[in-house]
């Protein structure tokens, strides 16, 4: 069974909106996804009937709020195959999750002379934190190259992972190329060298089934807003034994066991990493997004996007566009970055906007990858559960119009 897109689109009130008097065609979910009514309603119900601070009150309402918040944690654990909800830390999103690892595990374990391996296709969120750490402790950064097809040069792993490597930081799916990386192979190589692997799953989590045990990863970060949930929430999975030995991230209320004038002791995992009042309603909304996606079935989500990206690439190429990334859709997610010789990506996005079409144009927070591709920017159409082949036809029709403008 694949997705019943016509019927699930009714769950998304935004599609009743018009843009410049045209029906909205939203092809920018890799940037942020739209939200189904079920997620919005869950948050409204939470605020209207269950809201209080969590983990503090002994009164019934606070216990209900805590149950909703912790229920969301259990959903986020289940979503990535984590066996114990304590291995999920709520964050503001992928960026914060990666920075948490940088400031805790990595700061305690990466020393002068050590190496951090990233890849040429990383989003700035999984590159800049490691640059900062390398500068701070005197470690060096290495970049696993990407080949002409948009695949990681796994054949070079022996050269790039050495006894000095302490961290391997890699995205499970590229936000530009759509490439789904062989993270298990990277995890095995990292572990064989005594290193830890940190996975950026911002793009993968919304689109492909994930099992942290099968991937054998140490840390994996993802964002709610890209997977039908609200902004301001995200989850960081960490291996429990690592989380337990790690120092805390932020200091403050909630993350302590006992506080003395000159020192403190820490709460149990995961609370040790959640200082202050968390984004409670956002976490509950993220849990509702997980439940919505589970209802669709992540296998069905993936199958739908394979069809969409396959159709999208062939139509864009027919229209004369250069599409970046692997052609093999078994290792590609629902992202199509492209360029048309005649039209600058920013002009293209502006012209398409007049047709009600939302696409992204720019460097997609991956400037080093743009240099590897030899372009300053690309246009990017990205697909999700609510997109249809008709919308790809509309995109290609609008591109023809754009070409006409510059002919
Ligand atoms: N990593 C990748 C691959 C992304 O595409 C993004 C967002 O575009 C991020 C990290 C950052 O996610 P967030 O802005 O939700 O922290």
mmCIF file of C-alpha atoms and ligand atoms in Angstrom:
data_model
loop_
_atom_site.group_PDB
_atom_site.id
_atom_site.type_symbol
_atom_site.label_atom_id
_atom_site.label_comp_id
_atom_site.label_asym_id
_atom_site.label_seq_id
_atom_site.Cartn_x
_atom_site.Cartn_y
_atom_site.Cartn_z
ATOM 1 C CA UNK A 1 0.000 0.000 0.000
ATOM 2 C CA UNK A 2 1.420 3.394 -0.841
ATOM 3 C CA UNK A 3 0.130 6.741 0.408
ATOM 4 C CA UNK A 4 -3.369 8.023 -0.295
ATOM 5 C CA UNK A 5 -2.067 11.511 -1.014
ATOM 6 C CA UNK A 6 -5.399 13.025 -2.066
ATOM 7 C CA UNK A 7 -6.936 12.101 1.241
ATOM 8 C CA UNK A 8 -3.974 12.992 3.483
ATOM 9 C CA UNK A 9 -3.694 16.447 1.869
ATOM 10 C CA UNK A 10 -6.984 17.240 3.586
ATOM 11 C CA UNK A 11 -5.103 17.007 6.903
ATOM 12 C CA UNK A 12 -3.002 20.048 5.903
ATOM 13 C CA UNK A 13 -5.033 23.266 6.189
ATOM 14 C CA UNK A 14 -2.255 25.239 4.470
ATOM 15 C CA UNK A 15 -3.257 23.777 1.111
ATOM 16 C CA UNK A 16 -6.441 25.838 1.255
ATOM 17 C CA UNK A 17 -4.195 28.923 1.073
ATOM 18 C CA UNK A 18 -3.557 30.697 -2.207
ATOM 19 C CA UNK A 19 -0.333 32.445 -3.190
ATOM 20 C CA UNK A 20 -0.563 35.314 -5.697
ATOM 21 C CA UNK A 21 -4.090 34.079 -6.402
ATOM 22 C CA UNK A 22 -2.807 30.581 -7.337
ATOM 23 C CA UNK A 23 -3.105 27.299 -5.427
ATOM 24 C CA UNK A 24 -0.097 26.734 -3.187
ATOM 25 C CA UNK A 25 2.450 24.207 -4.486
ATOM 26 C CA UNK A 26 4.897 23.601 -1.693
ATOM 27 C CA UNK A 27 8.173 22.051 -2.845
ATOM 28 C CA UNK A 28 10.399 23.208 0.013
ATOM 29 C CA UNK A 29 9.863 20.581 2.704
ATOM 30 C CA UNK A 30 13.600 19.887 3.004
ATOM 31 C CA UNK A 31 13.778 23.373 4.469
ATOM 32 C CA UNK A 32 10.727 22.978 6.696
ATOM 33 C CA UNK A 33 7.610 20.868 6.281
ATOM 34 C CA UNK A 34 3.955 21.829 6.571
ATOM 35 C CA UNK A 35 1.912 20.675 9.577
ATOM 36 C CA UNK A 36 -1.130 18.416 9.665
ATOM 37 C CA UNK A 37 -4.159 19.427 11.692
ATOM 38 C CA UNK A 38 -3.518 16.459 14.020
ATOM 39 C CA UNK A 39 -0.238 18.006 15.197
ATOM 40 C CA UNK A 40 -1.670 21.510 15.593
ATOM 41 C CA UNK A 41 -4.759 20.140 17.388
ATOM 42 C CA UNK A 42 -2.611 18.089 19.746
ATOM 43 C CA UNK A 43 -0.708 21.209 20.776
ATOM 44 C CA UNK A 44 -3.897 23.230 21.201
ATOM 45 C CA UNK A 45 -5.431 20.444 23.312
ATOM 46 C CA UNK A 46 -2.250 20.277 25.380
ATOM 47 C CA UNK A 47 -2.328 24.024 26.057
ATOM 48 C CA UNK A 48 -6.072 24.047 26.691
ATOM 49 C CA UNK A 49 -6.384 21.001 28.926
ATOM 50 C CA UNK A 50 -3.038 19.592 30.105
ATOM 51 C CA UNK A 51 -0.579 22.472 30.382
ATOM 52 C CA UNK A 52 1.676 22.969 33.394
ATOM 53 C CA UNK A 53 5.414 22.822 33.923
ATOM 54 C CA UNK A 54 6.895 19.316 33.819
ATOM 55 C CA UNK A 55 8.709 17.185 36.420
ATOM 56 C CA UNK A 56 7.975 19.710 39.198
ATOM 57 C CA UNK A 57 4.433 19.729 40.447
ATOM 58 C CA UNK A 58 2.932 17.017 42.581
ATOM 59 C CA UNK A 59 -0.529 18.089 41.448
ATOM 60 C CA UNK A 60 -2.512 16.196 38.864
ATOM 61 C CA UNK A 61 -2.210 18.730 36.039
ATOM 62 C CA UNK A 62 1.583 18.776 36.211
ATOM 63 C CA UNK A 63 1.597 14.995 36.211
ATOM 64 C CA UNK A 64 -0.542 15.025 33.070
ATOM 65 C CA UNK A 65 1.808 17.497 31.393
ATOM 66 C CA UNK A 66 4.790 15.374 32.391
ATOM 67 C CA UNK A 67 3.113 12.242 31.031
ATOM 68 C CA UNK A 68 2.496 14.000 27.699
ATOM 69 C CA UNK A 69 6.096 15.256 27.523
ATOM 70 C CA UNK A 70 7.598 11.891 28.452
ATOM 71 C CA UNK A 71 5.173 10.141 26.091
ATOM 72 C CA UNK A 72 6.593 12.289 23.307
ATOM 73 C CA UNK A 73 10.094 11.224 24.322
ATOM 74 C CA UNK A 74 9.064 7.577 24.070
ATOM 75 C CA UNK A 75 7.606 8.256 20.592
ATOM 76 C CA UNK A 76 10.839 9.945 19.474
ATOM 77 C CA UNK A 77 12.842 6.960 20.742
ATOM 78 C CA UNK A 78 10.585 4.461 18.954
ATOM 79 C CA UNK A 79 10.801 6.524 15.766
ATOM 80 C CA UNK A 80 14.550 5.899 15.438
ATOM 81 C CA UNK A 81 14.524 2.385 16.916
ATOM 82 C CA UNK A 82 16.050 3.421 20.269
ATOM 83 C CA UNK A 83 15.151 0.831 22.900
ATOM 84 C CA UNK A 84 15.223 3.158 25.898
ATOM 85 C CA UNK A 85 13.511 6.585 25.967
ATOM 86 C CA UNK A 86 16.264 7.782 28.304
ATOM 87 C CA UNK A 87 18.591 7.788 25.302
ATOM 88 C CA UNK A 88 16.569 10.674 23.787
ATOM 89 C CA UNK A 89 17.381 14.246 24.789
ATOM 90 C CA UNK A 90 14.963 16.951 23.714
ATOM 91 C CA UNK A 91 16.699 19.824 21.931
ATOM 92 C CA UNK A 92 15.624 22.765 19.774
ATOM 93 C CA UNK A 93 16.612 20.839 16.643
ATOM 94 C CA UNK A 94 19.449 19.144 14.823
ATOM 95 C CA UNK A 95 21.803 22.114 15.156
ATOM 96 C CA UNK A 96 21.454 22.147 18.923
ATOM 97 C CA UNK A 97 21.789 18.352 19.106
ATOM 98 C CA UNK A 98 25.131 18.416 17.265
ATOM 99 C CA UNK A 99 26.352 21.328 19.355
ATOM 100 C CA UNK A 100 25.367 19.443 22.499
ATOM 101 C CA UNK A 101 27.674 16.581 21.466
ATOM 102 C CA UNK A 102 30.416 19.078 20.631
ATOM 103 C CA UNK A 103 30.240 20.786 24.036
ATOM 104 C CA UNK A 104 29.908 17.609 26.102
ATOM 105 C CA UNK A 105 31.286 14.323 24.789
ATOM 106 C CA UNK A 106 33.604 15.843 22.202
ATOM 107 C CA UNK A 107 35.039 18.587 24.386
ATOM 108 C CA UNK A 108 35.870 15.998 27.014
ATOM 109 C CA UNK A 109 37.403 13.540 24.572
ATOM 110 C CA UNK A 110 38.963 15.373 21.619
ATOM 111 C CA UNK A 111 42.479 16.646 22.329
ATOM 112 C CA UNK A 112 45.248 18.537 20.532
ATOM 113 C CA UNK A 113 46.564 16.518 17.586
ATOM 114 C CA UNK A 114 43.369 14.453 17.213
ATOM 115 C CA UNK A 115 41.360 14.386 13.989
ATOM 116 C CA UNK A 116 37.688 14.974 13.296
ATOM 117 C CA UNK A 117 36.386 13.534 10.046
ATOM 118 C CA UNK A 118 33.499 15.303 8.332
ATOM 119 C CA UNK A 119 32.442 15.009 4.690
ATOM 120 C CA UNK A 120 32.367 17.445 1.807
ATOM 121 C CA UNK A 121 28.574 17.295 1.712
ATOM 122 C CA UNK A 122 27.827 18.399 5.285
ATOM 123 C CA UNK A 123 25.295 21.087 6.111
ATOM 124 C CA UNK A 124 26.946 23.944 8.023
ATOM 125 C CA UNK A 125 25.239 22.558 11.157
ATOM 126 C CA UNK A 126 27.442 19.483 11.011
ATOM 127 C CA UNK A 127 30.582 21.332 9.985
ATOM 128 C CA UNK A 128 30.874 24.652 11.821
ATOM 129 C CA UNK A 129 30.547 23.117 15.339
ATOM 130 C CA UNK A 130 33.449 20.795 14.478
ATOM 131 C CA UNK A 131 35.517 23.666 13.081
ATOM 132 C CA UNK A 132 34.970 25.519 16.349
ATOM 133 C CA UNK A 133 35.914 22.491 18.433
ATOM 134 C CA UNK A 134 39.037 21.843 16.336
ATOM 135 C CA UNK A 135 40.135 25.463 16.814
ATOM 136 C CA UNK A 136 39.406 25.342 20.519
ATOM 137 C CA UNK A 137 41.354 22.177 21.341
ATOM 138 C CA UNK A 138 43.959 22.168 18.567
ATOM 139 C CA UNK A 139 42.540 19.189 16.668
ATOM 140 C CA UNK A 140 42.385 19.049 12.869
ATOM 141 C CA UNK A 141 39.486 18.572 10.524
ATOM 142 C CA UNK A 142 39.495 16.235 7.517
ATOM 143 C CA UNK A 143 36.868 16.109 4.775
ATOM 144 C CA UNK A 144 35.873 12.840 3.123
ATOM 145 C CA UNK A 145 35.445 13.719 -0.574
ATOM 146 C CA UNK A 146 32.307 13.378 -2.685
ATOM 147 C CA UNK A 147 32.576 11.883 -6.201
ATOM 148 C CA UNK A 148 31.060 13.208 -9.448
ATOM 149 C CA UNK A 149 27.837 11.300 -8.854
ATOM 150 C CA UNK A 150 27.357 12.820 -5.404
ATOM 151 C CA UNK A 151 28.447 9.744 -3.435
ATOM 152 C CA UNK A 152 30.899 9.666 -0.553
ATOM 153 C CA UNK A 153 34.325 8.219 -1.411
ATOM 154 C CA UNK A 154 33.939 5.279 0.949
ATOM 155 C CA UNK A 155 36.852 3.633 -0.858
ATOM 156 C CA UNK A 156 39.106 6.237 0.812
ATOM 157 C CA UNK A 157 37.966 5.492 4.364
ATOM 158 C CA UNK A 158 41.187 3.701 5.324
ATOM 159 C CA UNK A 159 43.100 6.818 4.395
ATOM 160 C CA UNK A 160 40.720 9.230 6.138
ATOM 161 C CA UNK A 161 40.042 7.339 9.347
ATOM 162 C CA UNK A 162 43.260 6.867 11.298
ATOM 163 C CA UNK A 163 44.244 6.094 14.868
ATOM 164 C CA UNK A 164 44.036 9.861 15.484
ATOM 165 C CA UNK A 165 40.373 10.095 14.452
ATOM 166 C CA UNK A 166 38.130 10.738 17.452
ATOM 167 C CA UNK A 167 34.879 11.800 15.754
ATOM 168 C CA UNK A 168 33.260 10.946 12.439
ATOM 169 C CA UNK A 169 30.462 13.446 11.696
ATOM 170 C CA UNK A 170 28.253 12.610 8.730
ATOM 171 C CA UNK A 171 24.757 13.245 7.464
ATOM 172 C CA UNK A 172 22.508 10.269 6.805
ATOM 173 C CA UNK A 173 20.954 12.124 3.881
ATOM 174 C CA UNK A 174 22.292 15.192 2.061
ATOM 175 C CA UNK A 175 19.999 18.216 1.880
ATOM 176 C CA UNK A 176 21.498 19.170 -1.500
ATOM 177 C CA UNK A 177 22.290 15.932 -3.328
ATOM 178 C CA UNK A 178 19.662 13.749 -1.696
ATOM 179 C CA UNK A 179 22.342 11.068 -1.258
ATOM 180 C CA UNK A 180 21.561 8.522 1.460
ATOM 181 C CA UNK A 181 24.966 7.746 2.900
ATOM 182 C CA UNK A 182 26.194 4.272 3.962
ATOM 183 C CA UNK A 183 26.339 5.260 7.605
ATOM 184 C CA UNK A 184 26.735 1.690 8.871
ATOM 185 C CA UNK A 185 29.993 1.342 6.919
ATOM 186 C CA UNK A 186 31.209 4.633 8.366
ATOM 187 C CA UNK A 187 30.166 3.577 11.878
ATOM 188 C CA UNK A 188 32.049 0.283 11.558
ATOM 189 C CA UNK A 189 35.179 2.067 10.333
ATOM 190 C CA UNK A 190 34.912 4.715 13.068
ATOM 191 C CA UNK A 191 34.491 2.110 15.797
ATOM 192 C CA UNK A 192 37.346 -0.027 14.479
ATOM 193 C CA UNK A 193 39.570 3.046 14.946
ATOM 194 C CA UNK A 194 38.182 3.780 18.431
ATOM 195 C CA UNK A 195 36.264 6.859 17.221
ATOM 196 C CA UNK A 196 32.632 7.864 17.770
ATOM 197 C CA UNK A 197 30.148 8.600 15.016
ATOM 198 C CA UNK A 198 27.748 11.545 15.138
ATOM 199 C CA UNK A 199 24.943 11.458 12.587
ATOM 200 C CA UNK A 200 22.998 14.412 11.243
ATOM 201 C CA UNK A 201 19.579 12.938 10.474
ATOM 202 C CA UNK A 202 17.798 16.264 9.842
ATOM 203 C CA UNK A 203 16.919 15.179 6.297
ATOM 204 C CA UNK A 204 16.774 11.434 6.825
ATOM 205 C CA UNK A 205 14.397 11.245 9.796
ATOM 206 C CA UNK A 206 11.382 12.751 7.999
ATOM 207 C CA UNK A 207 11.819 10.558 4.936
ATOM 208 C CA UNK A 208 13.361 7.146 5.588
ATOM 209 C CA UNK A 209 12.908 4.516 8.300
ATOM 210 C CA UNK A 210 15.806 4.732 10.789
ATOM 211 C CA UNK A 211 17.113 2.190 13.273
ATOM 212 C CA UNK A 212 19.986 3.453 15.398
ATOM 213 C CA UNK A 213 20.878 -0.124 16.372
ATOM 214 C CA UNK A 214 21.145 -1.319 12.791
ATOM 215 C CA UNK A 215 23.200 1.759 11.923
ATOM 216 C CA UNK A 216 25.231 1.268 15.128
ATOM 217 C CA UNK A 217 25.649 4.998 15.645
ATOM 218 C CA UNK A 218 26.726 6.757 18.841
ATOM 219 C CA UNK A 219 24.750 9.977 18.395
ATOM 220 C CA UNK A 220 21.978 10.918 15.952
ATOM 221 C CA UNK A 221 20.239 14.292 15.806
ATOM 222 C CA UNK A 222 16.976 15.244 14.112
ATOM 223 C CA UNK A 223 14.494 18.137 13.940
ATOM 224 C CA UNK A 224 10.753 18.197 14.484
ATOM 225 C CA UNK A 225 9.952 20.988 12.008
ATOM 226 C CA UNK A 226 11.144 19.002 8.983
ATOM 227 C CA UNK A 227 8.943 15.992 9.865
ATOM 228 C CA UNK A 228 5.511 17.613 10.195
ATOM 229 C CA UNK A 229 6.094 18.810 13.758
ATOM 230 C CA UNK A 230 6.455 22.288 15.248
ATOM 231 C CA UNK A 231 9.587 24.431 15.298
ATOM 232 C CA UNK A 232 11.606 24.654 18.501
ATOM 233 C CA UNK A 233 11.852 20.907 19.062
ATOM 234 C CA UNK A 234 14.295 18.209 18.109
ATOM 235 C CA UNK A 235 15.735 15.007 19.457
ATOM 236 C CA UNK A 236 19.252 13.808 20.052
ATOM 237 C CA UNK A 237 19.704 10.067 20.389
ATOM 238 C CA UNK A 238 22.814 9.080 22.326
ATOM 239 C CA UNK A 239 24.118 5.697 23.412
ATOM 240 C CA UNK A 240 23.131 5.421 27.059
ATOM 241 C CA UNK A 241 26.563 4.503 28.377
ATOM 242 C CA UNK A 242 28.050 7.550 26.623
ATOM 243 C CA UNK A 243 25.296 9.870 27.874
ATOM 244 C CA UNK A 244 25.858 8.647 31.402
ATOM 245 C CA UNK A 245 29.570 9.421 31.389
ATOM 246 C CA UNK A 246 29.226 12.783 29.608
ATOM 247 C CA UNK A 247 29.366 16.119 31.437
ATOM 248 C CA UNK A 248 26.212 18.269 31.286
ATOM 249 C CA UNK A 249 25.550 20.827 28.550
ATOM 250 C CA UNK A 250 23.739 23.824 30.086
ATOM 251 C CA UNK A 251 23.606 24.438 33.810
ATOM 252 C CA UNK A 252 20.459 25.473 35.658
ATOM 253 C CA UNK A 253 17.260 24.090 37.083
ATOM 254 C CA UNK A 254 16.055 20.551 36.360
ATOM 255 C CA UNK A 255 19.488 19.163 35.419
ATOM 256 C CA UNK A 256 20.752 18.859 38.987
ATOM 257 C CA UNK A 257 20.460 16.316 41.764
ATOM 258 C CA UNK A 258 21.889 18.462 44.592
ATOM 259 C CA UNK A 259 23.260 21.988 44.604
ATOM 260 C CA UNK A 260 25.766 23.303 47.132
ATOM 261 C CA UNK A 261 27.211 26.818 47.215
ATOM 262 C CA UNK A 262 30.327 25.790 45.308
ATOM 263 C CA UNK A 263 29.387 22.673 43.350
ATOM 264 C CA UNK A 264 26.485 20.504 42.221
ATOM 265 C CA UNK A 265 25.700 16.930 41.291
ATOM 266 C CA UNK A 266 23.699 15.940 38.235
ATOM 267 C CA UNK A 267 20.282 14.507 37.574
ATOM 268 C CA UNK A 268 19.875 11.187 35.798
ATOM 269 C CA UNK A 269 20.039 10.974 32.003
ATOM 270 C CA UNK A 270 18.329 12.476 30.028
ATOM 271 C CA UNK A 271 17.388 15.266 32.493
ATOM 272 C CA UNK A 272 21.072 16.062 33.032
ATOM 273 C CA UNK A 273 20.984 17.549 29.522
ATOM 274 C CA UNK A 274 17.678 19.416 29.740
ATOM 275 C CA UNK A 275 18.348 22.476 31.894
ATOM 276 C CA UNK A 276 15.502 24.916 32.569
ATOM 277 C CA UNK A 277 11.907 24.702 31.439
ATOM 278 C CA UNK A 278 11.955 22.801 28.140
ATOM 279 C CA UNK A 279 9.897 23.504 25.002
ATOM 280 C CA UNK A 280 7.120 21.382 26.448
ATOM 281 C CA UNK A 281 4.292 21.925 23.967
ATOM 282 C CA UNK A 282 6.700 21.692 21.022
ATOM 283 C CA UNK A 283 7.969 18.339 22.283
ATOM 284 C CA UNK A 284 4.361 17.131 22.634
ATOM 285 C CA UNK A 285 3.724 18.336 19.064
ATOM 286 C CA UNK A 286 6.804 16.479 17.858
ATOM 287 C CA UNK A 287 5.436 13.327 19.483
ATOM 288 C CA UNK A 288 2.159 13.862 17.598
ATOM 289 C CA UNK A 289 4.126 14.235 14.347
ATOM 290 C CA UNK A 290 5.834 10.914 15.025
ATOM 291 C CA UNK A 291 2.437 9.303 15.576
ATOM 292 C CA UNK A 292 1.099 10.811 12.357
ATOM 293 C CA UNK A 293 4.098 9.465 10.387
ATOM 294 C CA UNK A 294 3.771 6.075 12.080
ATOM 295 C CA UNK A 295 0.131 6.053 10.975
ATOM 296 C CA UNK A 296 1.229 6.585 7.374
ATOM 297 C CA UNK A 297 4.049 4.061 7.750
ATOM 298 C CA UNK A 298 7.608 5.209 7.087
ATOM 299 C CA UNK A 299 7.977 2.498 4.441
ATOM 300 C CA UNK A 300 5.063 4.084 2.560
ATOM 301 C CA UNK A 301 6.524 7.558 3.020
ATOM 302 C CA UNK A 302 9.797 6.356 1.507
ATOM 303 C CA UNK A 303 8.035 4.542 -1.374
ATOM 304 C CA UNK A 304 6.036 7.673 -2.254
ATOM 305 C CA UNK A 305 9.136 9.864 -2.260
ATOM 306 C CA UNK A 306 11.055 7.436 -4.447
ATOM 307 C CA UNK A 307 8.264 7.721 -7.016
ATOM 308 C CA UNK A 308 8.247 11.497 -6.704
ATOM 309 C CA UNK A 309 11.994 11.965 -7.017
ATOM 310 C CA UNK A 310 12.221 9.510 -9.901
ATOM 311 C CA UNK A 311 9.505 11.391 -11.783
ATOM 312 C CA UNK A 312 10.931 14.774 -10.708
ATOM 313 C CA UNK A 313 14.455 14.034 -11.966
ATOM 314 C CA UNK A 314 13.221 12.735 -15.329
ATOM 315 C CA UNK A 315 10.924 15.747 -15.856
ATOM 316 C CA UNK A 316 13.583 18.276 -14.806
ATOM 317 C CA UNK A 317 16.122 16.671 -17.136
ATOM 318 C CA UNK A 318 13.608 16.684 -19.981
ATOM 319 C CA UNK A 319 13.230 20.422 -19.321
ATOM 320 C CA UNK A 320 16.989 20.839 -19.832
ATOM 321 C CA UNK A 321 17.970 21.157 -16.154
ATOM 322 C CA UNK A 322 21.172 19.774 -14.692
ATOM 323 C CA UNK A 323 20.126 17.733 -11.661
ATOM 324 C CA UNK A 324 22.770 17.065 -8.997
ATOM 325 C CA UNK A 325 23.204 13.879 -6.980
ATOM 326 C CA UNK A 326 22.879 10.135 -7.591
ATOM 327 C CA UNK A 327 20.561 8.824 -10.298
ATOM 328 C CA UNK A 328 20.043 5.594 -8.380
ATOM 329 C CA UNK A 329 16.890 6.353 -6.397
ATOM 330 C CA UNK A 330 17.478 3.432 -4.025
ATOM 331 C CA UNK A 331 20.145 5.647 -2.407
ATOM 332 C CA UNK A 332 18.460 8.961 -2.905
ATOM 333 C CA UNK A 333 15.855 10.838 -0.885
ATOM 334 C CA UNK A 334 13.184 13.244 -2.093
ATOM 335 C CA UNK A 335 15.408 16.202 -2.946
ATOM 336 C CA UNK A 336 16.228 17.487 -6.428
ATOM 337 C CA UNK A 337 18.793 20.289 -6.657
ATOM 338 C CA UNK A 338 19.151 21.629 -10.152
ATOM 339 C CA UNK A 339 20.308 24.451 -12.369
ATOM 340 C CA UNK A 340 19.054 25.751 -15.693
ATOM 341 C CA UNK A 341 21.789 27.406 -17.757
ATOM 342 C CA UNK A 342 19.642 30.333 -18.790
ATOM 343 C CA UNK A 343 18.175 31.253 -15.399
ATOM 344 C CA UNK A 344 19.864 32.115 -12.089
ATOM 345 C CA UNK A 345 18.355 30.042 -9.238
ATOM 346 C CA UNK A 346 17.226 33.146 -7.341
ATOM 347 C CA UNK A 347 15.463 34.556 -10.417
ATOM 348 C CA UNK A 348 13.906 31.147 -10.935
ATOM 349 C CA UNK A 349 12.560 30.972 -7.369
ATOM 350 C CA UNK A 350 11.147 34.487 -7.702
ATOM 351 C CA UNK A 351 9.421 33.724 -11.006
ATOM 352 C CA UNK A 352 8.057 30.416 -9.685
ATOM 353 C CA UNK A 353 6.673 32.215 -6.645
ATOM 354 C CA UNK A 354 4.389 34.175 -8.994
ATOM 355 C CA UNK A 355 2.916 30.785 -9.991
ATOM 356 C CA UNK A 356 2.267 29.782 -6.364
ATOM 357 C CA UNK A 357 5.320 27.493 -6.341
ATOM 358 C CA UNK A 358 7.682 27.455 -3.358
ATOM 359 C CA UNK A 359 11.187 26.184 -4.068
ATOM 360 C CA UNK A 360 14.495 27.020 -2.430
ATOM 361 C CA UNK A 361 17.398 28.777 -4.141
ATOM 362 C CA UNK A 362 20.860 29.381 -2.733
ATOM 363 C CA UNK A 363 23.756 27.475 -1.180
ATOM 364 C CA UNK A 364 21.453 25.484 1.111
ATOM 365 C CA UNK A 365 23.820 25.992 4.080
ATOM 366 C CA UNK A 366 26.393 23.848 2.291
ATOM 367 C CA UNK A 367 28.889 26.323 0.858
ATOM 368 C CA UNK A 368 31.834 23.872 0.772
ATOM 369 C CA UNK A 369 29.691 21.460 -1.279
ATOM 370 C CA UNK A 370 28.717 24.266 -3.682
ATOM 371 C CA UNK A 371 32.449 24.781 -4.315
ATOM 372 C CA UNK A 372 32.874 21.064 -5.015
ATOM 373 C CA UNK A 373 29.954 21.242 -7.472
ATOM 374 C CA UNK A 374 31.513 24.369 -9.002
ATOM 375 C CA UNK A 375 28.391 26.523 -8.646
ATOM 376 C CA UNK A 376 27.530 29.418 -6.326
ATOM 377 C CA UNK A 377 23.955 28.226 -5.863
ATOM 378 C CA UNK A 378 21.322 25.769 -7.038
ATOM 379 C CA UNK A 379 17.558 25.685 -7.147
ATOM 380 C CA UNK A 380 16.046 22.885 -5.057
ATOM 381 C CA UNK A 381 12.675 21.198 -5.212
ATOM 382 C CA UNK A 382 11.981 18.829 -2.343
ATOM 383 C CA UNK A 383 9.091 16.431 -1.963
ATOM 384 C CA UNK A 384 7.114 15.103 0.964
ATOM 385 C CA UNK A 385 4.047 13.045 1.752
ATOM 386 C CA UNK A 386 1.600 15.679 0.422
ATOM 387 C CA UNK A 387 3.196 16.270 -2.981
ATOM 388 C CA UNK A 388 1.824 14.872 -6.231
ATOM 389 C CA UNK A 389 3.202 14.261 -9.741
ATOM 390 C CA UNK A 390 0.847 17.036 -10.957
ATOM 391 C CA UNK A 391 2.831 19.484 -8.881
ATOM 392 C CA UNK A 392 6.030 18.396 -10.607
ATOM 393 C CA UNK A 393 4.296 18.983 -13.948
ATOM 394 C CA UNK A 394 3.364 22.474 -12.719
ATOM 395 C CA UNK A 395 6.984 23.088 -11.705
ATOM 396 C CA UNK A 396 8.277 22.076 -15.117
ATOM 397 C CA UNK A 397 5.605 24.191 -16.853
ATOM 398 C CA UNK A 398 6.665 27.196 -14.783
ATOM 399 C CA UNK A 399 10.324 26.538 -15.588
ATOM 400 C CA UNK A 400 9.500 26.674 -19.292
ATOM 401 C CA UNK A 401 7.897 30.045 -18.648
ATOM 402 C CA UNK A 402 11.009 31.207 -16.756
ATOM 403 C CA UNK A 403 13.207 30.137 -19.663
ATOM 404 C CA UNK A 404 10.964 32.194 -21.968
ATOM 405 C CA UNK A 405 11.672 35.298 -19.892
ATOM 406 C CA UNK A 406 15.398 34.975 -20.399
ATOM 407 C CA UNK A 407 15.371 33.700 -24.030
HETATM 408 N N1 LIG B 1 21.447 19.186 8.675
HETATM 409 C C1 LIG B 1 20.829 19.133 7.495
HETATM 410 C C2 LIG B 1 21.248 18.105 6.496
HETATM 411 C C3 LIG B 1 19.797 20.030 7.214
HETATM 412 O O1 LIG B 1 19.183 19.990 6.022
HETATM 413 C C4 LIG B 1 19.419 20.979 8.192
HETATM 414 C C5 LIG B 1 18.369 21.989 7.924
HETATM 415 O O2 LIG B 1 18.190 22.428 6.818
HETATM 416 C C6 LIG B 1 20.088 20.980 9.408
HETATM 417 C C7 LIG B 1 21.104 20.071 9.617
HETATM 418 C C8 LIG B 1 19.759 21.949 10.496
HETATM 419 O O3 LIG B 1 18.523 21.672 11.039
HETATM 420 P P1 LIG B 1 17.844 22.691 12.085
HETATM 421 O O4 LIG B 1 17.873 24.025 11.391
HETATM 422 O O5 LIG B 1 16.480 22.147 12.266
HETATM 423 O O6 LIG B 1 18.678 22.673 13.308
#
